[in-house]
Amino acid sequence: MAEVLVYVDHVDGAVRKPTLELLTLARRIGDPVAVALGSGAQDTAAVLAEHGAVKVLTADAPEFADYLVVPKVDALQAAYDAVSPAAVLVPSSAEGKEIAARLALRIGSGIITDATDLEAGDEGPVATQSAFAASFTTKSRVSKGTPVITVKPNSAPVESAAAAGTVEALTVSFGASATGTKVVSRTPRESTGRPELTEAAIVVSGGRGVNGAENFHIIEALADSLGAAVGASRAAVDAGWYPHSNQVGQTGKSVSPQLYIANGISGAIQHRAGMQTSKTIVAVNKDAEAPIFDLVDYGIVGDLFQVVPQLTEEVTSRKG
Amino acid sequence: MSLRIVVCVKYVPDATGDRHFADDLTLDRDDVDGLLSELDEYAVEQALQIAGEADDAEITVLTVGPEDAKDALRKALSMGADKAVHVEDDDLHGSDVMGTSLVLAKAIEKTGYDLVVCGMASTDGTMGVLPALLAERLGVPQVTLLSEVSVEGGKVSGRRDGDTASEQLEASLPALVSVTDQSGEARYPSFKGIMAAKKKPVESLDLEDLGLDGDAVGLEGAWTKVDSAAQRPARTAGTIVKDEGEGGKQLAEFLVSQKFI
């Protein structure tokens, strides 16, 4: 079977969930060969093997942490040269997309980003994507070179599939441009203990109706009762009530969870663009005319300050 | 020495309009108004701020697109950019990001630059890969997704807020930066700015001017192919309940029925 390169997104050896989802998709089109770079790269091998990686190529060098993006492109290109894969899959993070794009250009291949599904086709892998604020679904493929495809989180189930996961060291020689952009300092984002927004199975969001930063604890309490991530609309972020890193929408993050609960969010097009592909959508809003109600599977017309704490209490007691 | 800044902007269909595909599966531009991509307004704003801090700077706004794309250039000129370059050619229709980045790179090289500024993504395609592709093509450092940016002493520096960390970045000019919507609110054009924009030069280029072959771009030259586009079926009407005091409990019942609890 053809080999498929899978770029591993990990933090000090802890593999992030979107990479495991990629392995599920990779197995549909070939044998996954994982590429793990940087500090802790070798520590990723066990979990990658449990999820179907036949081989894990690893490399570590100070360049990966000290310079932006390009050293990782050099390494992925070295892996590409070593393997001659049928496709290259990369998680659709901001950095993942940049790495994938530069690799695609170097190897003379087309790129598809933000795929939400992937299947084998007669002329190579066929990717499903959403367009125009998720009002359209397209099927696309790369028509030149080796397909380079980035895949959105939550696009496939994580499935265990034992494979050899043989670890091999990847030899990388860095090009002149690798050290062009220096990372002068890095401040890790403080963990909230909640799931990462784009990866979460459930997202609970607050908008203008939350009416102040001091009220967001109501949203957080519901999120915590469900084990969910917290999102915010642009209105809430622009008002300074919640960090931009939690913004859902066209200029924020695009999420596609199993369940999305929008509280005090009217549902402007910018917001819908970021959450419309959620499997089940629930909204709580005082305004019965709010456009968000056009999208919902279940909507409550009511005061979120009444409804949300009551829901939180119900969830907590039922789970308790 | 003068700091030459080129800002790449895109003319996009209004997201509040009814966007759809034409028969050839490219964007149907006839049925929806276009405008300067909102995320590119942030790029113009940062270019204006960087130019304001420099001894001597010149800002060129650049776009690739049909005749109407001049509207996007006019908006940027009315915000304060000095001149514009418009690449227009029938053969460009249906270009993918690889083709567009090729044309932009050639136009940037022809214009001359010390700093290229882009928005973080377009509001229509939303791929977010064009800045990285341009940096690769131009062979200059990519300093992308910045929420803060400054240029001093031949260096560009800025802050990149990622999923897991916030990074402070630095590169020597010439370089390419992209800025996020957190970089600072874009200014509104003043009446004076709008009047002045009418007199600013807009240079038109076609593929021949850039030494490019029509086959390298457009739908035929694209490295990707859209096989089908289907409108998502409208969501079936959901259940909507008015809260009479038990709304939270009713919602909990729904979540139980859907196995979320």
PDB file of N, CA, C and O in Angstrom, chain A residues 97-98 101-102 106 109 134-135 137-141 143-144 181-182 184-187 189 234 244 250-251 278 281 295-301 310 318, chain B residues 38 42 123 127 133 136 141-142 144 160 162-170 181-182 223 225 227-228 230 232 235 238-239 241 243 245 248-249 253:
ATOM      1  N   LYS A  97      -0.987  24.878   8.554  1.00  0.00           N
ATOM      2  CA  LYS A  97      -1.332  25.321   7.201  1.00  0.00           C
ATOM      3  C   LYS A  97      -0.141  26.018   6.530  1.00  0.00           C
ATOM      4  O   LYS A  97       0.084  25.855   5.325  1.00  0.00           O
ATOM      5  N   GLU A  98       0.615  26.793   7.321  1.00  0.00           N
ATOM      6  CA  GLU A  98       1.783  27.476   6.749  1.00  0.00           C
ATOM      7  C   GLU A  98       2.853  26.469   6.329  1.00  0.00           C
ATOM      8  O   GLU A  98       3.465  26.608   5.264  1.00  0.00           O
ATOM      9  N   ALA A 101       1.635  24.624   3.179  1.00  0.00           N
ATOM     10  CA  ALA A 101       1.645  25.457   1.972  1.00  0.00           C
ATOM     11  C   ALA A 101       3.052  25.555   1.391  1.00  0.00           C
ATOM     12  O   ALA A 101       3.265  25.411   0.184  1.00  0.00           O
ATOM     13  N   ARG A 102       4.027  25.808   2.253  1.00  0.00           N
ATOM     14  CA  ARG A 102       5.401  25.969   1.765  1.00  0.00           C
ATOM     15  C   ARG A 102       5.933  24.657   1.215  1.00  0.00           C
ATOM     16  O   ARG A 102       6.632  24.633   0.195  1.00  0.00           O
ATOM     17  N   ARG A 106       7.154  23.872  -2.692  1.00  0.00           N
ATOM     18  CA  ARG A 106       8.491  23.316  -2.967  1.00  0.00           C
ATOM     19  C   ARG A 106       8.445  22.035  -3.791  1.00  0.00           C
ATOM     20  O   ARG A 106       9.319  21.802  -4.632  1.00  0.00           O
ATOM     21  N   SER A 109       3.274  20.818  -5.783  1.00  0.00           N
ATOM     22  CA  SER A 109       1.979  20.168  -5.591  1.00  0.00           C
ATOM     23  C   SER A 109       0.912  21.166  -5.192  1.00  0.00           C
ATOM     24  O   SER A 109       1.190  22.176  -4.550  1.00  0.00           O
ATOM     25  N   ALA A 134     -20.019  27.980   5.380  1.00  0.00           N
ATOM     26  CA  ALA A 134     -20.580  26.632   5.493  1.00  0.00           C
ATOM     27  C   ALA A 134     -21.930  26.493   4.810  1.00  0.00           C
ATOM     28  O   ALA A 134     -22.675  25.564   5.072  1.00  0.00           O
ATOM     29  N   SER A 135     -22.258  27.399   3.884  1.00  0.00           N
ATOM     30  CA  SER A 135     -23.531  27.256   3.171  1.00  0.00           C
ATOM     31  C   SER A 135     -23.377  26.288   1.988  1.00  0.00           C
ATOM     32  O   SER A 135     -24.363  25.823   1.436  1.00  0.00           O
ATOM     33  N   THR A 137     -21.028  22.785   0.410  1.00  0.00           N
ATOM     34  CA  THR A 137     -20.069  21.710   0.641  1.00  0.00           C
ATOM     35  C   THR A 137     -19.424  21.398  -0.707  1.00  0.00           C
ATOM     36  O   THR A 137     -20.138  21.186  -1.686  1.00  0.00           O
ATOM     37  N   THR A 138     -18.089  21.399  -0.747  1.00  0.00           N
ATOM     38  CA  THR A 138     -17.422  21.103  -2.010  1.00  0.00           C
ATOM     39  C   THR A 138     -16.592  19.822  -1.884  1.00  0.00           C
ATOM     40  O   THR A 138     -16.192  19.438  -0.792  1.00  0.00           O
ATOM     41  N   LYS A 139     -16.399  19.188  -3.033  1.00  0.00           N
ATOM     42  CA  LYS A 139     -15.481  18.044  -3.108  1.00  0.00           C
ATOM     43  C   LYS A 139     -14.353  18.460  -4.041  1.00  0.00           C
ATOM     44  O   LYS A 139     -14.607  18.875  -5.182  1.00  0.00           O
ATOM     45  N   SER A 140     -13.133  18.375  -3.554  1.00  0.00           N
ATOM     46  CA  SER A 140     -11.986  18.842  -4.335  1.00  0.00           C
ATOM     47  C   SER A 140     -10.874  17.826  -4.290  1.00  0.00           C
ATOM     48  O   SER A 140     -10.821  16.968  -3.414  1.00  0.00           O
ATOM     49  N   ARG A 141      -9.959  17.972  -5.245  1.00  0.00           N
ATOM     50  CA  ARG A 141      -8.763  17.137  -5.204  1.00  0.00           C
ATOM     51  C   ARG A 141      -7.591  17.929  -5.759  1.00  0.00           C
ATOM     52  O   ARG A 141      -7.760  18.949  -6.440  1.00  0.00           O
ATOM     53  N   SER A 143      -4.756  18.332  -8.312  1.00  0.00           N
ATOM     54  CA  SER A 143      -4.620  17.825  -9.675  1.00  0.00           C
ATOM     55  C   SER A 143      -3.174  17.854 -10.160  1.00  0.00           C
ATOM     56  O   SER A 143      -2.870  17.414 -11.254  1.00  0.00           O
ATOM     57  N   LYS A 144      -2.261  18.393  -9.339  1.00  0.00           N
ATOM     58  CA  LYS A 144      -0.861  18.408  -9.747  1.00  0.00           C
ATOM     59  C   LYS A 144       0.030  18.013  -8.571  1.00  0.00           C
ATOM     60  O   LYS A 144      -0.109  18.545  -7.476  1.00  0.00           O
ATOM     61  N   THR A 181      13.509  33.919  10.478  1.00  0.00           N
ATOM     62  CA  THR A 181      12.631  34.555  11.465  1.00  0.00           C
ATOM     63  C   THR A 181      12.894  33.957  12.835  1.00  0.00           C
ATOM     64  O   THR A 181      12.574  32.800  13.104  1.00  0.00           O
ATOM     65  N   LYS A 182      13.509  34.769  13.684  1.00  0.00           N
ATOM     66  CA  LYS A 182      13.938  34.279  14.994  1.00  0.00           C
ATOM     67  C   LYS A 182      12.806  34.384  16.005  1.00  0.00           C
ATOM     68  O   LYS A 182      12.083  35.385  16.051  1.00  0.00           O
ATOM     69  N   VAL A 184      12.303  35.190  19.440  1.00  0.00           N
ATOM     70  CA  VAL A 184      13.098  35.853  20.484  1.00  0.00           C
ATOM     71  C   VAL A 184      12.685  35.359  21.863  1.00  0.00           C
ATOM     72  O   VAL A 184      13.525  35.153  22.742  1.00  0.00           O
ATOM     73  N   SER A 185      11.387  35.165  22.059  1.00  0.00           N
ATOM     74  CA  SER A 185      10.905  34.632  23.339  1.00  0.00           C
ATOM     75  C   SER A 185       9.580  33.926  23.121  1.00  0.00           C
ATOM     76  O   SER A 185       8.892  34.175  22.128  1.00  0.00           O
ATOM     77  N   ARG A 186       9.271  33.040  24.055  1.00  0.00           N
ATOM     78  CA  ARG A 186       8.015  32.290  23.938  1.00  0.00           C
ATOM     79  C   ARG A 186       7.368  32.205  25.313  1.00  0.00           C
ATOM     80  O   ARG A 186       8.008  31.799  26.275  1.00  0.00           O
ATOM     81  N   THR A 187       6.119  32.620  25.396  1.00  0.00           N
ATOM     82  CA  THR A 187       5.379  32.540  26.649  1.00  0.00           C
ATOM     83  C   THR A 187       4.243  31.550  26.479  1.00  0.00           C
ATOM     84  O   THR A 187       3.310  31.805  25.721  1.00  0.00           O
ATOM     85  N   ARG A 189       0.866  29.665  26.757  1.00  0.00           N
ATOM     86  CA  ARG A 189      -0.453  30.113  27.166  1.00  0.00           C
ATOM     87  C   ARG A 189      -0.842  29.398  28.452  1.00  0.00           C
ATOM     88  O   ARG A 189      -0.656  28.194  28.563  1.00  0.00           O
ATOM     89  N   ARG A 234     -17.629  37.689  18.564  1.00  0.00           N
ATOM     90  CA  ARG A 234     -16.779  38.845  18.331  1.00  0.00           C
ATOM     91  C   ARG A 234     -17.215  40.039  19.183  1.00  0.00           C
ATOM     92  O   ARG A 234     -16.381  40.777  19.700  1.00  0.00           O
ATOM     93  N   HIS A 244      -9.363  37.034  22.934  1.00  0.00           N
ATOM     94  CA  HIS A 244      -9.517  36.790  21.504  1.00  0.00           C
ATOM     95  C   HIS A 244      -9.246  35.336  21.139  1.00  0.00           C
ATOM     96  O   HIS A 244      -9.805  34.810  20.183  1.00  0.00           O
ATOM     97  N   GLN A 250     -15.649  34.154  11.823  1.00  0.00           N
ATOM     98  CA  GLN A 250     -14.847  34.367  10.630  1.00  0.00           C
ATOM     99  C   GLN A 250     -13.451  34.888  10.938  1.00  0.00           C
ATOM    100  O   GLN A 250     -12.475  34.464  10.331  1.00  0.00           O
ATOM    101  N   THR A 251     -13.336  35.840  11.859  1.00  0.00           N
ATOM    102  CA  THR A 251     -12.014  36.380  12.179  1.00  0.00           C
ATOM    103  C   THR A 251     -11.469  35.748  13.458  1.00  0.00           C
ATOM    104  O   THR A 251     -10.474  36.196  13.998  1.00  0.00           O
ATOM    105  N   SER A 278     -21.206  22.750  13.191  1.00  0.00           N
ATOM    106  CA  SER A 278     -21.399  21.980  14.428  1.00  0.00           C
ATOM    107  C   SER A 278     -22.535  20.981  14.214  1.00  0.00           C
ATOM    108  O   SER A 278     -23.513  21.283  13.545  1.00  0.00           O
ATOM    109  N   ILE A 281     -26.804  22.111  17.304  1.00  0.00           N
ATOM    110  CA  ILE A 281     -26.697  23.507  17.728  1.00  0.00           C
ATOM    111  C   ILE A 281     -27.862  23.855  18.646  1.00  0.00           C
ATOM    112  O   ILE A 281     -29.024  23.560  18.348  1.00  0.00           O
ATOM    113  N   LEU A 295     -30.781  28.309  12.888  1.00  0.00           N
ATOM    114  CA  LEU A 295     -29.790  27.228  12.782  1.00  0.00           C
ATOM    115  C   LEU A 295     -29.997  26.128  13.796  1.00  0.00           C
ATOM    116  O   LEU A 295     -29.401  25.060  13.686  1.00  0.00           O
ATOM    117  N   VAL A 296     -30.799  26.387  14.813  1.00  0.00           N
ATOM    118  CA  VAL A 296     -30.741  25.508  15.974  1.00  0.00           C
ATOM    119  C   VAL A 296     -31.512  24.207  15.808  1.00  0.00           C
ATOM    120  O   VAL A 296     -32.489  24.123  15.068  1.00  0.00           O
ATOM    121  N   ASP A 297     -31.035  23.213  16.550  1.00  0.00           N
ATOM    122  CA  ASP A 297     -31.801  21.994  16.726  1.00  0.00           C
ATOM    123  C   ASP A 297     -32.745  22.180  17.908  1.00  0.00           C
ATOM    124  O   ASP A 297     -33.818  21.601  17.944  1.00  0.00           O
ATOM    125  N   TYR A 298     -32.288  22.977  18.859  1.00  0.00           N
ATOM    126  CA  TYR A 298     -33.123  23.262  20.033  1.00  0.00           C
ATOM    127  C   TYR A 298     -32.809  24.672  20.497  1.00  0.00           C
ATOM    128  O   TYR A 298     -31.644  25.030  20.682  1.00  0.00           O
ATOM    129  N   GLY A 299     -33.847  25.490  20.656  1.00  0.00           N
ATOM    130  CA  GLY A 299     -33.628  26.869  21.091  1.00  0.00           C
ATOM    131  C   GLY A 299     -34.543  27.224  22.240  1.00  0.00           C
ATOM    132  O   GLY A 299     -35.678  26.762  22.312  1.00  0.00           O
ATOM    133  N   ILE A 300     -34.002  28.019  23.163  1.00  0.00           N
ATOM    134  CA  ILE A 300     -34.822  28.528  24.262  1.00  0.00           C
ATOM    135  C   ILE A 300     -34.896  30.044  24.116  1.00  0.00           C
ATOM    136  O   ILE A 300     -33.856  30.716  24.120  1.00  0.00           O
ATOM    137  N   VAL A 301     -36.102  30.565  23.975  1.00  0.00           N
ATOM    138  CA  VAL A 301     -36.274  32.007  23.994  1.00  0.00           C
ATOM    139  C   VAL A 301     -36.432  32.381  25.459  1.00  0.00           C
ATOM    140  O   VAL A 301     -37.453  32.078  26.089  1.00  0.00           O
ATOM    141  N   GLN A 310     -29.757  27.256  35.532  1.00  0.00           N
ATOM    142  CA  GLN A 310     -30.663  26.124  35.761  1.00  0.00           C
ATOM    143  C   GLN A 310     -30.178  24.882  34.999  1.00  0.00           C
ATOM    144  O   GLN A 310     -30.164  23.775  35.543  1.00  0.00           O
ATOM    145  N   ARG A 318     -27.467  15.507  37.295  1.00  0.00           N
ATOM    146  CA  ARG A 318     -27.625  14.272  36.524  1.00  0.00           C
ATOM    147  C   ARG A 318     -26.306  13.509  36.381  1.00  0.00           C
ATOM    148  O   ARG A 318     -26.289  12.288  36.318  1.00  0.00           O
TER     149      ARG A 318
ATOM    150  N   GLU B  38     -12.208  42.590   4.818  1.00  0.00           N
ATOM    151  CA  GLU B  38     -12.077  43.261   6.115  1.00  0.00           C
ATOM    152  C   GLU B  38     -10.717  42.967   6.759  1.00  0.00           C
ATOM    153  O   GLU B  38     -10.095  43.844   7.366  1.00  0.00           O
ATOM    154  N   TYR B  42      -6.871  45.626   8.151  1.00  0.00           N
ATOM    155  CA  TYR B  42      -5.895  45.634   9.246  1.00  0.00           C
ATOM    156  C   TYR B  42      -4.470  45.735   8.703  1.00  0.00           C
ATOM    157  O   TYR B  42      -3.599  46.362   9.307  1.00  0.00           O
ATOM    158  N   THR B 123     -11.417  36.843   3.567  1.00  0.00           N
ATOM    159  CA  THR B 123     -12.679  36.490   4.217  1.00  0.00           C
ATOM    160  C   THR B 123     -13.548  35.613   3.320  1.00  0.00           C
ATOM    161  O   THR B 123     -14.598  35.173   3.745  1.00  0.00           O
ATOM    162  N   MET B 127      -8.237  30.516   3.510  1.00  0.00           N
ATOM    163  CA  MET B 127      -7.190  29.497   3.633  1.00  0.00           C
ATOM    164  C   MET B 127      -6.098  29.926   4.611  1.00  0.00           C
ATOM    165  O   MET B 127      -5.614  29.139   5.395  1.00  0.00           O
ATOM    166  N   LEU B 133       3.138  31.361   1.420  1.00  0.00           N
ATOM    167  CA  LEU B 133       3.528  31.064   0.034  1.00  0.00           C
ATOM    168  C   LEU B 133       4.325  32.221  -0.573  1.00  0.00           C
ATOM    169  O   LEU B 133       5.315  32.003  -1.291  1.00  0.00           O
ATOM    170  N   GLU B 136       7.817  32.217   0.765  1.00  0.00           N
ATOM    171  CA  GLU B 136       8.588  31.144   0.124  1.00  0.00           C
ATOM    172  C   GLU B 136       9.002  31.560  -1.283  1.00  0.00           C
ATOM    173  O   GLU B 136      10.152  31.374  -1.697  1.00  0.00           O
ATOM    174  N   PRO B 141      12.126  36.317   4.929  1.00  0.00           N
ATOM    175  CA  PRO B 141      11.547  35.770   6.159  1.00  0.00           C
ATOM    176  C   PRO B 141      10.037  36.009   6.230  1.00  0.00           C
ATOM    177  O   PRO B 141       9.553  37.058   5.806  1.00  0.00           O
ATOM    178  N   GLN B 142       9.316  35.013   6.755  1.00  0.00           N
ATOM    179  CA  GLN B 142       7.883  35.189   7.008  1.00  0.00           C
ATOM    180  C   GLN B 142       7.708  35.481   8.493  1.00  0.00           C
ATOM    181  O   GLN B 142       8.167  34.740   9.353  1.00  0.00           O
ATOM    182  N   THR B 144       4.618  36.039  10.451  1.00  0.00           N
ATOM    183  CA  THR B 144       3.180  36.006  10.152  1.00  0.00           C
ATOM    184  C   THR B 144       2.295  35.924  11.389  1.00  0.00           C
ATOM    185  O   THR B 144       2.747  35.559  12.471  1.00  0.00           O
ATOM    186  N   ARG B 160       3.255  36.980  17.927  1.00  0.00           N
ATOM    187  CA  ARG B 160       2.382  35.978  17.295  1.00  0.00           C
ATOM    188  C   ARG B 160       1.725  35.178  18.412  1.00  0.00           C
ATOM    189  O   ARG B 160       2.404  34.512  19.191  1.00  0.00           O
ATOM    190  N   GLY B 162      -0.216  32.121  19.351  1.00  0.00           N
ATOM    191  CA  GLY B 162      -0.621  30.810  18.835  1.00  0.00           C
ATOM    192  C   GLY B 162      -1.527  30.079  19.806  1.00  0.00           C
ATOM    193  O   GLY B 162      -1.897  30.615  20.848  1.00  0.00           O
ATOM    194  N   ASP B 163      -1.875  28.848  19.443  1.00  0.00           N
ATOM    195  CA  ASP B 163      -2.757  28.027  20.276  1.00  0.00           C
ATOM    196  C   ASP B 163      -2.166  27.761  21.653  1.00  0.00           C
ATOM    197  O   ASP B 163      -2.876  27.763  22.643  1.00  0.00           O
ATOM    198  N   THR B 164      -0.869  27.480  21.660  1.00  0.00           N
ATOM    199  CA  THR B 164      -0.280  27.028  22.913  1.00  0.00           C
ATOM    200  C   THR B 164       0.698  28.026  23.517  1.00  0.00           C
ATOM    201  O   THR B 164       1.091  27.886  24.663  1.00  0.00           O
ATOM    202  N   ALA B 165       1.103  29.030  22.724  1.00  0.00           N
ATOM    203  CA  ALA B 165       2.082  29.991  23.247  1.00  0.00           C
ATOM    204  C   ALA B 165       2.012  31.295  22.475  1.00  0.00           C
ATOM    205  O   ALA B 165       1.489  31.361  21.363  1.00  0.00           O
ATOM    206  N   SER B 166       2.543  32.317  23.112  1.00  0.00           N
ATOM    207  CA  SER B 166       2.672  33.614  22.459  1.00  0.00           C
ATOM    208  C   SER B 166       4.158  33.822  22.191  1.00  0.00           C
ATOM    209  O   SER B 166       4.973  33.629  23.092  1.00  0.00           O
ATOM    210  N   GLU B 167       4.497  34.160  20.939  1.00  0.00           N
ATOM    211  CA  GLU B 167       5.916  34.256  20.582  1.00  0.00           C
ATOM    212  C   GLU B 167       6.274  35.677  20.150  1.00  0.00           C
ATOM    213  O   GLU B 167       5.497  36.336  19.463  1.00  0.00           O
ATOM    214  N   GLN B 168       7.453  36.112  20.538  1.00  0.00           N
ATOM    215  CA  GLN B 168       7.981  37.386  20.061  1.00  0.00           C
ATOM    216  C   GLN B 168       8.951  37.057  18.919  1.00  0.00           C
ATOM    217  O   GLN B 168       9.887  36.271  19.094  1.00  0.00           O
ATOM    218  N   LEU B 169       8.706  37.631  17.750  1.00  0.00           N
ATOM    219  CA  LEU B 169       9.472  37.274  16.554  1.00  0.00           C
ATOM    220  C   LEU B 169      10.286  38.457  16.047  1.00  0.00           C
ATOM    221  O   LEU B 169       9.935  39.611  16.282  1.00  0.00           O
ATOM    222  N   GLU B 170      11.358  38.132  15.322  1.00  0.00           N
ATOM    223  CA  GLU B 170      12.204  39.189  14.762  1.00  0.00           C
ATOM    224  C   GLU B 170      12.848  38.715  13.458  1.00  0.00           C
ATOM    225  O   GLU B 170      13.256  37.562  13.347  1.00  0.00           O
ATOM    226  N   ASP B 181      -6.595  40.376  13.119  1.00  0.00           N
ATOM    227  CA  ASP B 181      -7.595  41.394  13.459  1.00  0.00           C
ATOM    228  C   ASP B 181      -7.380  41.937  14.868  1.00  0.00           C
ATOM    229  O   ASP B 181      -8.143  42.774  15.325  1.00  0.00           O
ATOM    230  N   GLN B 182      -6.357  41.438  15.561  1.00  0.00           N
ATOM    231  CA  GLN B 182      -6.027  41.973  16.889  1.00  0.00           C
ATOM    232  C   GLN B 182      -4.952  43.044  16.816  1.00  0.00           C
ATOM    233  O   GLN B 182      -4.501  43.573  17.830  1.00  0.00           O
ATOM    234  N   TRP B 223      -3.583  24.009  -9.537  1.00  0.00           N
ATOM    235  CA  TRP B 223      -3.018  22.744  -9.062  1.00  0.00           C
ATOM    236  C   TRP B 223      -4.036  21.956  -8.233  1.00  0.00           C
ATOM    237  O   TRP B 223      -3.727  20.914  -7.676  1.00  0.00           O
ATOM    238  N   LYS B 225      -8.493  21.022  -8.076  1.00  0.00           N
ATOM    239  CA  LYS B 225      -9.715  21.046  -8.878  1.00  0.00           C
ATOM    240  C   LYS B 225     -10.928  20.808  -7.979  1.00  0.00           C
ATOM    241  O   LYS B 225     -10.940  19.877  -7.175  1.00  0.00           O
ATOM    242  N   ASP B 227     -14.438  19.419  -7.841  1.00  0.00           N
ATOM    243  CA  ASP B 227     -15.258  18.522  -8.659  1.00  0.00           C
ATOM    244  C   ASP B 227     -16.740  18.802  -8.503  1.00  0.00           C
ATOM    245  O   ASP B 227     -17.512  18.607  -9.433  1.00  0.00           O
ATOM    246  N   SER B 228     -17.142  19.224  -7.315  1.00  0.00           N
ATOM    247  CA  SER B 228     -18.566  19.497  -7.111  1.00  0.00           C
ATOM    248  C   SER B 228     -18.753  20.485  -5.975  1.00  0.00           C
ATOM    249  O   SER B 228     -17.904  20.593  -5.079  1.00  0.00           O
ATOM    250  N   ALA B 230     -22.122  21.717  -3.589  1.00  0.00           N
ATOM    251  CA  ALA B 230     -23.554  21.548  -3.319  1.00  0.00           C
ATOM    252  C   ALA B 230     -23.958  22.453  -2.174  1.00  0.00           C
ATOM    253  O   ALA B 230     -23.236  22.552  -1.169  1.00  0.00           O
ATOM    254  N   ARG B 232     -25.625  23.372   1.066  1.00  0.00           N
ATOM    255  CA  ARG B 232     -26.020  22.526   2.202  1.00  0.00           C
ATOM    256  C   ARG B 232     -27.524  22.600   2.351  1.00  0.00           C
ATOM    257  O   ARG B 232     -28.099  23.678   2.251  1.00  0.00           O
ATOM    258  N   ARG B 235     -31.189  23.618   7.374  1.00  0.00           N
ATOM    259  CA  ARG B 235     -31.418  22.797   8.554  1.00  0.00           C
ATOM    260  C   ARG B 235     -32.922  22.632   8.744  1.00  0.00           C
ATOM    261  O   ARG B 235     -33.680  23.574   8.550  1.00  0.00           O
ATOM    262  N   GLY B 238     -35.715  23.532  13.969  1.00  0.00           N
ATOM    263  CA  GLY B 238     -35.504  22.920  15.275  1.00  0.00           C
ATOM    264  C   GLY B 238     -36.680  23.225  16.192  1.00  0.00           C
ATOM    265  O   GLY B 238     -37.605  23.941  15.836  1.00  0.00           O
ATOM    266  N   THR B 239     -36.589  22.641  17.375  1.00  0.00           N
ATOM    267  CA  THR B 239     -37.603  22.907  18.387  1.00  0.00           C
ATOM    268  C   THR B 239     -37.258  24.219  19.081  1.00  0.00           C
ATOM    269  O   THR B 239     -36.126  24.396  19.518  1.00  0.00           O
ATOM    270  N   VAL B 241     -38.477  26.744  22.157  1.00  0.00           N
ATOM    271  CA  VAL B 241     -39.331  26.762  23.345  1.00  0.00           C
ATOM    272  C   VAL B 241     -39.185  28.110  24.045  1.00  0.00           C
ATOM    273  O   VAL B 241     -38.082  28.641  24.144  1.00  0.00           O
ATOM    274  N   ASP B 243     -39.074  30.194  27.393  1.00  0.00           N
ATOM    275  CA  ASP B 243     -38.809  29.866  28.797  1.00  0.00           C
ATOM    276  C   ASP B 243     -39.949  30.360  29.685  1.00  0.00           C
ATOM    277  O   ASP B 243     -40.247  31.546  29.728  1.00  0.00           O
ATOM    278  N   GLY B 245     -39.833  29.400  32.908  1.00  0.00           N
ATOM    279  CA  GLY B 245     -39.287  29.094  34.235  1.00  0.00           C
ATOM    280  C   GLY B 245     -38.607  27.728  34.286  1.00  0.00           C
ATOM    281  O   GLY B 245     -37.855  27.434  35.209  1.00  0.00           O
ATOM    282  N   GLY B 248     -34.219  25.804  31.424  1.00  0.00           N
ATOM    283  CA  GLY B 248     -32.949  25.111  31.650  1.00  0.00           C
ATOM    284  C   GLY B 248     -33.168  23.615  31.783  1.00  0.00           C
ATOM    285  O   GLY B 248     -32.382  22.807  31.274  1.00  0.00           O
ATOM    286  N   LYS B 249     -34.256  23.247  32.484  1.00  0.00           N
ATOM    287  CA  LYS B 249     -34.550  21.820  32.679  1.00  0.00           C
ATOM    288  C   LYS B 249     -34.957  21.156  31.359  1.00  0.00           C
ATOM    289  O   LYS B 249     -34.560  20.036  31.071  1.00  0.00           O
ATOM    290  N   GLU B 253     -33.205  18.077  29.338  1.00  0.00           N
ATOM    291  CA  GLU B 253     -33.891  16.894  28.799  1.00  0.00           C
ATOM    292  C   GLU B 253     -33.479  16.651  27.342  1.00  0.00           C
ATOM    293  O   GLU B 253     -33.242  15.517  26.934  1.00  0.00           O
TER     294      GLU B 253
END
